[in-house]
Amino acid sequence: MTRIDAKFAELKAVGKKAFVSYIMAGDPDYDTSLEVVKGLPGAGVDIIELGLPFTDPMADGPTIQLAGQRALESGMTLERTLQLATEFREEDDTTPIVLMGYYNPIYNHGVDQFLTDAKAAGIDGLIVVDLPPEEDEELCIPAQAAGLNFIRLATPTTDDKRLPKVMQNTSGFVYYVSITGITGAAEAQAVDVAPEVARIQAASNLPVIVGFGINTPEKSKAIAKVADGAVVGSAIVSKIASGTPVPEVLDFVRGLADGAHQG
């Protein structure tokens, strides 16, 4: 059982939904992002998604793209991202960390070496948005063998024919992208999300967490009511981008987390 599995079991036992937060590692610099990450569990975050900066983030909207650019300009690399996770683990050995990004930096690092290093750094799961199920031999299956969850995205265009293929080697949870398009581009609507979540739950037997387009405690609560939890990324990254002091960023996160936990 990974930390992710344990977290969902713990939440289920007390009837709570999950709140997942995304931040870009190294945005706007290493020390600030480490301070934010260290503060997330205390702000109510159940699972941390740690963005891996990449030069060509095709699934991301301007907010996350710019965060990645700032991180890269500040000297962030895959190695330093894993170092950040390692430093976090010195104080917190229970909060799950999911590394979210693209395959190119992992491929360049070497898959076997990456999995060894990620496991040592305390990474619990991977979301690699540009590796479809047809490429499972590349990373998904080796990652699962190494004890890491491989979390897949499902979208409004993942039809009933495609869904079993998407779910076949998925573990931990399923990340349902509530809108068609890039991150930060539109707002999620619970009425639209509910039937899709039920369809994916039936196909996977895994928790379904909904992301994209959630930016207020009210939306976080509404989405969590119809799913197993909510994930917020762009709204938090926007606060960091605006130069909001870390304590105020964490206060904003706390409001979102409280919303999800009331779902």
Tab-separated table of N, CA, C and O in Angstrom, residues 131-207:
chain	number	residue	atom	x	y	z
A	131	LEU	N	2.174	10.377	-21.884
A	131	LEU	CA	2.394	8.943	-22.103
A	131	LEU	C	1.041	8.236	-22.116
A	131	LEU	O	0.458	7.981	-21.058
A	132	PRO	N	0.496	7.903	-23.277
A	132	PRO	CA	-0.787	7.206	-23.343
A	132	PRO	C	-0.646	5.749	-22.916
A	132	PRO	O	0.469	5.228	-22.797
A	133	PRO	N	-1.763	5.053	-22.698
A	133	PRO	CA	-1.711	3.654	-22.269
A	133	PRO	C	-0.936	2.746	-23.227
A	133	PRO	O	-0.362	1.748	-22.797
A	134	GLU	N	-0.920	3.122	-24.493
A	134	GLU	CA	-0.184	2.318	-25.475
A	134	GLU	C	1.314	2.294	-25.188
A	134	GLU	O	2.041	1.429	-25.704
A	135	GLU	N	1.778	3.216	-24.353
A	135	GLU	CA	3.206	3.304	-24.007
A	135	GLU	C	3.479	2.823	-22.588
A	135	GLU	O	4.487	3.188	-21.981
A	136	ASP	N	2.609	1.994	-22.039
A	136	ASP	CA	2.748	1.588	-20.633
A	136	ASP	C	4.081	0.913	-20.318
A	136	ASP	O	4.577	0.999	-19.188
A	137	GLU	N	4.658	0.219	-21.300
A	137	GLU	CA	5.935	-0.458	-21.054
A	137	GLU	C	7.065	0.532	-20.786
A	137	GLU	O	8.067	0.191	-20.146
A	138	GLU	N	6.911	1.776	-21.280
A	138	GLU	CA	7.956	2.793	-21.122
A	138	GLU	C	8.190	3.143	-19.652
A	138	GLU	O	9.323	3.183	-19.186
A	139	LEU	N	7.099	3.437	-18.940
A	139	LEU	CA	7.239	3.958	-17.580
A	139	LEU	C	6.187	3.419	-16.622
A	139	LEU	O	6.509	3.104	-15.475
A	140	CYS	N	4.955	3.299	-17.072
A	140	CYS	CA	3.857	2.927	-16.179
A	140	CYS	C	4.117	1.599	-15.476
A	140	CYS	O	4.083	1.526	-14.238
A	141	ILE	N	4.387	0.561	-16.245
A	141	ILE	CA	4.571	-0.768	-15.651
A	141	ILE	C	5.834	-0.830	-14.790
A	141	ILE	O	5.800	-1.335	-13.660
A	142	PRO	N	6.972	-0.268	-15.250
A	142	PRO	CA	8.139	-0.228	-14.358
A	142	PRO	C	7.888	0.565	-13.068
A	142	PRO	O	8.377	0.193	-11.997
A	143	ALA	N	7.114	1.658	-13.183
A	143	ALA	CA	6.817	2.471	-11.995
A	143	ALA	C	6.002	1.677	-10.986
A	143	ALA	O	6.291	1.691	-9.775
A	144	GLN	N	4.991	0.960	-11.473
A	144	GLN	CA	4.168	0.162	-10.565
A	144	GLN	C	5.018	-0.927	-9.899
A	144	GLN	O	4.867	-1.204	-8.705
A	145	ALA	N	5.921	-1.526	-10.673
A	145	ALA	CA	6.795	-2.564	-10.118
A	145	ALA	C	7.711	-2.002	-9.036
A	145	ALA	O	8.102	-2.709	-8.101
A	146	ALA	N	8.034	-0.701	-9.160
A	146	ALA	CA	8.902	-0.046	-8.175
A	146	ALA	C	8.128	0.451	-6.957
A	146	ALA	O	8.718	1.027	-6.036
A	147	GLY	N	6.799	0.261	-6.968
A	147	GLY	CA	6.000	0.668	-5.818
A	147	GLY	C	5.435	2.066	-5.906
A	147	GLY	O	5.005	2.640	-4.894
A	148	LEU	N	5.409	2.637	-7.125
A	148	LEU	CA	4.828	3.960	-7.338
A	148	LEU	C	3.482	3.816	-8.038
A	148	LEU	O	3.346	3.008	-8.965
A	149	ASN	N	2.492	4.583	-7.589
A	149	ASN	CA	1.228	4.619	-8.311
A	149	ASN	C	1.414	5.364	-9.632
A	149	ASN	O	2.154	6.348	-9.702
A	150	PHE	N	0.742	4.878	-10.658
A	150	PHE	CA	0.737	5.585	-11.945
A	150	PHE	C	-0.690	6.051	-12.180
A	150	PHE	O	-1.598	5.240	-12.367
A	151	ILE	N	-0.870	7.345	-12.119
A	151	ILE	CA	-2.199	7.958	-12.124
A	151	ILE	C	-2.507	8.482	-13.520
A	151	ILE	O	-1.697	9.194	-14.112
A	152	ARG	N	-3.661	8.120	-14.010
A	152	ARG	CA	-4.023	8.472	-15.386
A	152	ARG	C	-5.073	9.583	-15.393
A	152	ARG	O	-5.883	9.704	-14.473
A	153	LEU	N	-5.056	10.344	-16.460
A	153	LEU	CA	-6.085	11.348	-16.688
A	153	LEU	C	-7.212	10.759	-17.518
A	153	LEU	O	-6.967	10.028	-18.481
A	154	ALA	N	-8.438	11.079	-17.153
A	154	ALA	CA	-9.595	10.831	-18.005
A	154	ALA	C	-10.223	12.185	-18.302
A	154	ALA	O	-10.152	13.106	-17.473
A	155	THR	N	-10.839	12.332	-19.454
A	155	THR	CA	-11.366	13.620	-19.899
A	155	THR	C	-12.800	13.458	-20.409
A	155	THR	O	-13.282	12.325	-20.573
A	156	PRO	N	-13.464	14.571	-20.684
A	156	PRO	CA	-14.816	14.470	-21.253
A	156	PRO	C	-14.857	13.730	-22.594
A	156	PRO	O	-15.920	13.264	-23.002
A	157	THR	N	-13.726	13.612	-23.262
A	157	THR	CA	-13.701	12.911	-24.560
A	157	THR	C	-13.277	11.449	-24.435
A	157	THR	O	-13.158	10.750	-25.437
A	158	THR	N	-13.043	10.975	-23.184
A	158	THR	CA	-12.706	9.565	-22.972
A	158	THR	C	-14.007	8.761	-22.987
A	158	THR	O	-14.696	8.661	-21.972
A	159	ASP	N	-14.347	8.205	-24.137
A	159	ASP	CA	-15.638	7.527	-24.271
A	159	ASP	C	-15.585	6.096	-23.709
A	159	ASP	O	-14.545	5.626	-23.248
A	160	ASP	N	-16.724	5.419	-23.747
A	160	ASP	CA	-16.818	4.089	-23.144
A	160	ASP	C	-15.918	3.067	-23.828
A	160	ASP	O	-15.510	2.080	-23.206
A	161	LYS	N	-15.607	3.299	-25.075
A	161	LYS	CA	-14.705	2.389	-25.781
A	161	LYS	C	-13.262	2.582	-25.315
A	161	LYS	O	-12.508	1.613	-25.158
A	162	ARG	N	-12.883	3.816	-25.075
A	162	ARG	CA	-11.513	4.144	-24.689
A	162	ARG	C	-11.240	3.933	-23.203
A	162	ARG	O	-10.126	3.586	-22.800
A	163	LEU	N	-12.261	4.133	-22.384
A	163	LEU	CA	-12.069	4.166	-20.933
A	163	LEU	C	-11.389	2.914	-20.368
A	163	LEU	O	-10.456	3.042	-19.562
A	164	PRO	N	-11.783	1.688	-20.756
A	164	PRO	CA	-11.097	0.511	-20.202
A	164	PRO	C	-9.601	0.489	-20.497
A	164	PRO	O	-8.804	0.055	-19.662
A	165	LYS	N	-9.204	0.976	-21.658
A	165	LYS	CA	-7.786	1.040	-22.013
A	165	LYS	C	-7.051	2.028	-21.112
A	165	LYS	O	-5.942	1.758	-20.636
A	166	VAL	N	-7.685	3.165	-20.860
A	166	VAL	CA	-7.075	4.196	-20.012
A	166	VAL	C	-6.914	3.683	-18.578
A	166	VAL	O	-5.940	3.998	-17.891
A	167	MET	N	-7.867	2.870	-18.126
A	167	MET	CA	-7.873	2.410	-16.733
A	167	MET	C	-7.007	1.173	-16.489
A	167	MET	O	-6.763	0.812	-15.346
A	168	GLN	N	-6.521	0.519	-17.521
A	168	GLN	CA	-6.003	-0.837	-17.365
A	168	GLN	C	-4.819	-0.953	-16.399
A	168	GLN	O	-4.721	-1.923	-15.664
A	169	ASN	N	-3.922	0.011	-16.372
A	169	ASN	CA	-2.791	-0.059	-15.443
A	169	ASN	C	-2.745	1.132	-14.488
A	169	ASN	O	-1.699	1.438	-13.916
A	170	THR	N	-3.884	1.801	-14.336
A	170	THR	CA	-3.959	2.963	-13.462
A	170	THR	C	-4.066	2.502	-12.005
A	170	THR	O	-4.706	1.500	-11.709
A	171	SER	N	-3.455	3.253	-11.104
A	171	SER	CA	-3.571	2.944	-9.671
A	171	SER	C	-3.524	4.233	-8.870
A	171	SER	O	-3.200	5.297	-9.402
A	172	GLY	N	-3.867	4.133	-7.590
A	172	GLY	CA	-3.865	5.319	-6.722
A	172	GLY	C	-5.182	6.053	-6.788
A	172	GLY	O	-6.003	5.986	-5.890
A	173	PHE	N	-5.376	6.792	-7.868
A	173	PHE	CA	-6.648	7.444	-8.149
A	173	PHE	C	-6.683	7.809	-9.619
A	173	PHE	O	-5.683	7.693	-10.327
A	174	VAL	N	-7.855	8.228	-10.066
A	174	VAL	CA	-8.008	8.716	-11.438
A	174	VAL	C	-8.208	10.224	-11.364
A	174	VAL	O	-8.969	10.720	-10.533
A	175	TYR	N	-7.499	10.941	-12.205
A	175	TYR	CA	-7.621	12.401	-12.277
A	175	TYR	C	-8.572	12.706	-13.429
A	175	TYR	O	-8.239	12.501	-14.587
A	176	TYR	N	-9.791	13.165	-13.090
A	176	TYR	CA	-10.751	13.514	-14.136
A	176	TYR	C	-10.602	14.992	-14.482
A	176	TYR	O	-10.777	15.866	-13.625
A	177	VAL	N	-10.275	15.259	-15.727
A	177	VAL	CA	-10.143	16.623	-16.250
A	177	VAL	C	-11.546	17.090	-16.615
A	177	VAL	O	-12.156	16.581	-17.553
A	178	SER	N	-12.066	18.048	-15.865
A	178	SER	CA	-13.488	18.382	-15.950
A	178	SER	C	-13.883	19.151	-17.199
A	178	SER	O	-15.067	19.287	-17.504
A	179	ILE	N	-12.907	19.685	-17.902
A	179	ILE	CA	-13.211	20.474	-19.097
A	179	ILE	C	-12.334	19.996	-20.249
A	179	ILE	O	-11.304	19.360	-20.033
A	180	THR	N	-12.757	20.314	-21.447
A	180	THR	CA	-11.943	20.000	-22.620
A	180	THR	C	-11.040	21.195	-22.892
A	180	THR	O	-11.521	22.310	-23.081
A	181	GLY	N	-9.727	20.970	-22.875
A	181	GLY	CA	-8.810	22.079	-23.128
A	181	GLY	C	-7.642	22.067	-22.168
A	181	GLY	O	-7.312	21.043	-21.578
A	182	ILE	N	-7.067	23.241	-21.962
A	182	ILE	CA	-5.861	23.375	-21.157
A	182	ILE	C	-6.198	23.813	-19.740
A	182	ILE	O	-7.312	24.260	-19.461
A	183	THR	N	-5.238	23.710	-18.847
A	183	THR	CA	-5.442	24.105	-17.458
A	183	THR	C	-5.798	25.581	-17.371
A	183	THR	O	-5.290	26.412	-18.113
A	184	GLY	N	-6.689	25.888	-16.411
A	184	GLY	CA	-7.009	27.284	-16.136
A	184	GLY	C	-7.879	27.946	-17.168
A	184	GLY	O	-8.063	29.168	-17.152
A	185	ALA	N	-8.478	27.179	-18.103
A	185	ALA	CA	-9.163	27.792	-19.239
A	185	ALA	C	-10.651	27.987	-19.029
A	185	ALA	O	-11.271	28.790	-19.709
A	186	ALA	N	-11.277	27.262	-18.132
A	186	ALA	CA	-12.721	27.353	-17.928
A	186	ALA	C	-13.037	26.892	-16.518
A	186	ALA	O	-12.153	26.503	-15.761
A	187	GLU	N	-14.321	26.952	-16.182
A	187	GLU	CA	-14.731	26.577	-14.839
A	187	GLU	C	-15.476	25.248	-14.842
A	187	GLU	O	-16.324	25.000	-15.704
A	188	ALA	N	-15.175	24.422	-13.869
A	188	ALA	CA	-15.841	23.126	-13.738
A	188	ALA	C	-17.258	23.313	-13.226
A	188	ALA	O	-17.514	24.166	-12.374
A	189	GLN	N	-18.171	22.513	-13.733
A	189	GLN	CA	-19.559	22.552	-13.288
A	189	GLN	C	-19.939	21.183	-12.728
A	189	GLN	O	-19.878	20.180	-13.433
A	190	ALA	N	-20.356	21.167	-11.472
A	190	ALA	CA	-20.648	19.901	-10.803
A	190	ALA	C	-21.718	19.101	-11.532
A	190	ALA	O	-21.646	17.873	-11.605
A	191	VAL	N	-22.713	19.785	-12.092
A	191	VAL	CA	-23.801	19.084	-12.772
A	191	VAL	C	-23.291	18.300	-13.982
A	191	VAL	O	-23.819	17.227	-14.312
A	192	ASP	N	-22.275	18.817	-14.629
A	192	ASP	CA	-21.685	18.123	-15.780
A	192	ASP	C	-20.735	17.016	-15.340
A	192	ASP	O	-20.592	15.991	-16.013
A	193	VAL	N	-20.083	17.231	-14.218
A	193	VAL	CA	-19.046	16.319	-13.746
A	193	VAL	C	-19.635	15.041	-13.140
A	193	VAL	O	-19.091	13.954	-13.316
A	194	ALA	N	-20.744	15.158	-12.437
A	194	ALA	CA	-21.286	14.043	-11.655
A	194	ALA	C	-21.469	12.755	-12.453
A	194	ALA	O	-20.993	11.695	-12.025
A	195	PRO	N	-22.142	12.773	-13.618
A	195	PRO	CA	-22.324	11.506	-14.340
A	195	PRO	C	-21.017	10.925	-14.871
A	195	PRO	O	-20.863	9.702	-14.955
A	196	GLU	N	-20.060	11.790	-15.208
A	196	GLU	CA	-18.771	11.321	-15.699
A	196	GLU	C	-17.982	10.641	-14.582
A	196	GLU	O	-17.342	9.609	-14.788
A	197	VAL	N	-18.034	11.216	-13.394
A	197	VAL	CA	-17.350	10.615	-12.244
A	197	VAL	C	-17.920	9.230	-11.962
A	197	VAL	O	-17.173	8.260	-11.750
A	198	ALA	N	-19.236	9.116	-11.982
A	198	ALA	CA	-19.874	7.824	-11.718
A	198	ALA	C	-19.465	6.789	-12.761
A	198	ALA	O	-19.223	5.616	-12.431
A	199	ARG	N	-19.364	7.214	-14.005
A	199	ARG	CA	-18.970	6.306	-15.091
A	199	ARG	C	-17.541	5.807	-14.887
A	199	ARG	O	-17.251	4.611	-15.063
A	200	ILE	N	-16.639	6.702	-14.482
A	200	ILE	CA	-15.239	6.325	-14.293
A	200	ILE	C	-15.077	5.455	-13.046
A	200	ILE	O	-14.323	4.479	-13.052
A	201	GLN	N	-15.806	5.795	-11.977
A	201	GLN	CA	-15.749	4.975	-10.761
A	201	GLN	C	-16.173	3.539	-11.066
A	201	GLN	O	-15.566	2.581	-10.581
A	202	ALA	N	-17.209	3.399	-11.889
A	202	ALA	CA	-17.706	2.064	-12.235
A	202	ALA	C	-16.687	1.276	-13.050
A	202	ALA	O	-16.589	0.047	-12.943
A	203	ALA	N	-15.899	1.981	-13.845
A	203	ALA	CA	-14.927	1.322	-14.722
A	203	ALA	C	-13.611	1.015	-14.026
A	203	ALA	O	-12.855	0.150	-14.479
A	204	SER	N	-13.320	1.704	-12.921
A	204	SER	CA	-11.982	1.598	-12.338
A	204	SER	C	-11.935	1.087	-10.899
A	204	SER	O	-10.903	0.589	-10.460
A	205	ASN	N	-13.005	1.276	-10.135
A	205	ASN	CA	-12.994	0.980	-8.690
A	205	ASN	C	-11.941	1.791	-7.952
A	205	ASN	O	-11.475	1.389	-6.879
A	206	LEU	N	-11.529	2.921	-8.525
A	206	LEU	CA	-10.550	3.801	-7.891
A	206	LEU	C	-11.216	5.129	-7.517
A	206	LEU	O	-12.216	5.514	-8.120
A	207	PRO	N	-10.660	5.849	-6.538
A	207	PRO	CA	-11.152	7.200	-6.269
A	207	PRO	C	-10.986	8.079	-7.519
A	207	PRO	O	-9.995	7.952	-8.244
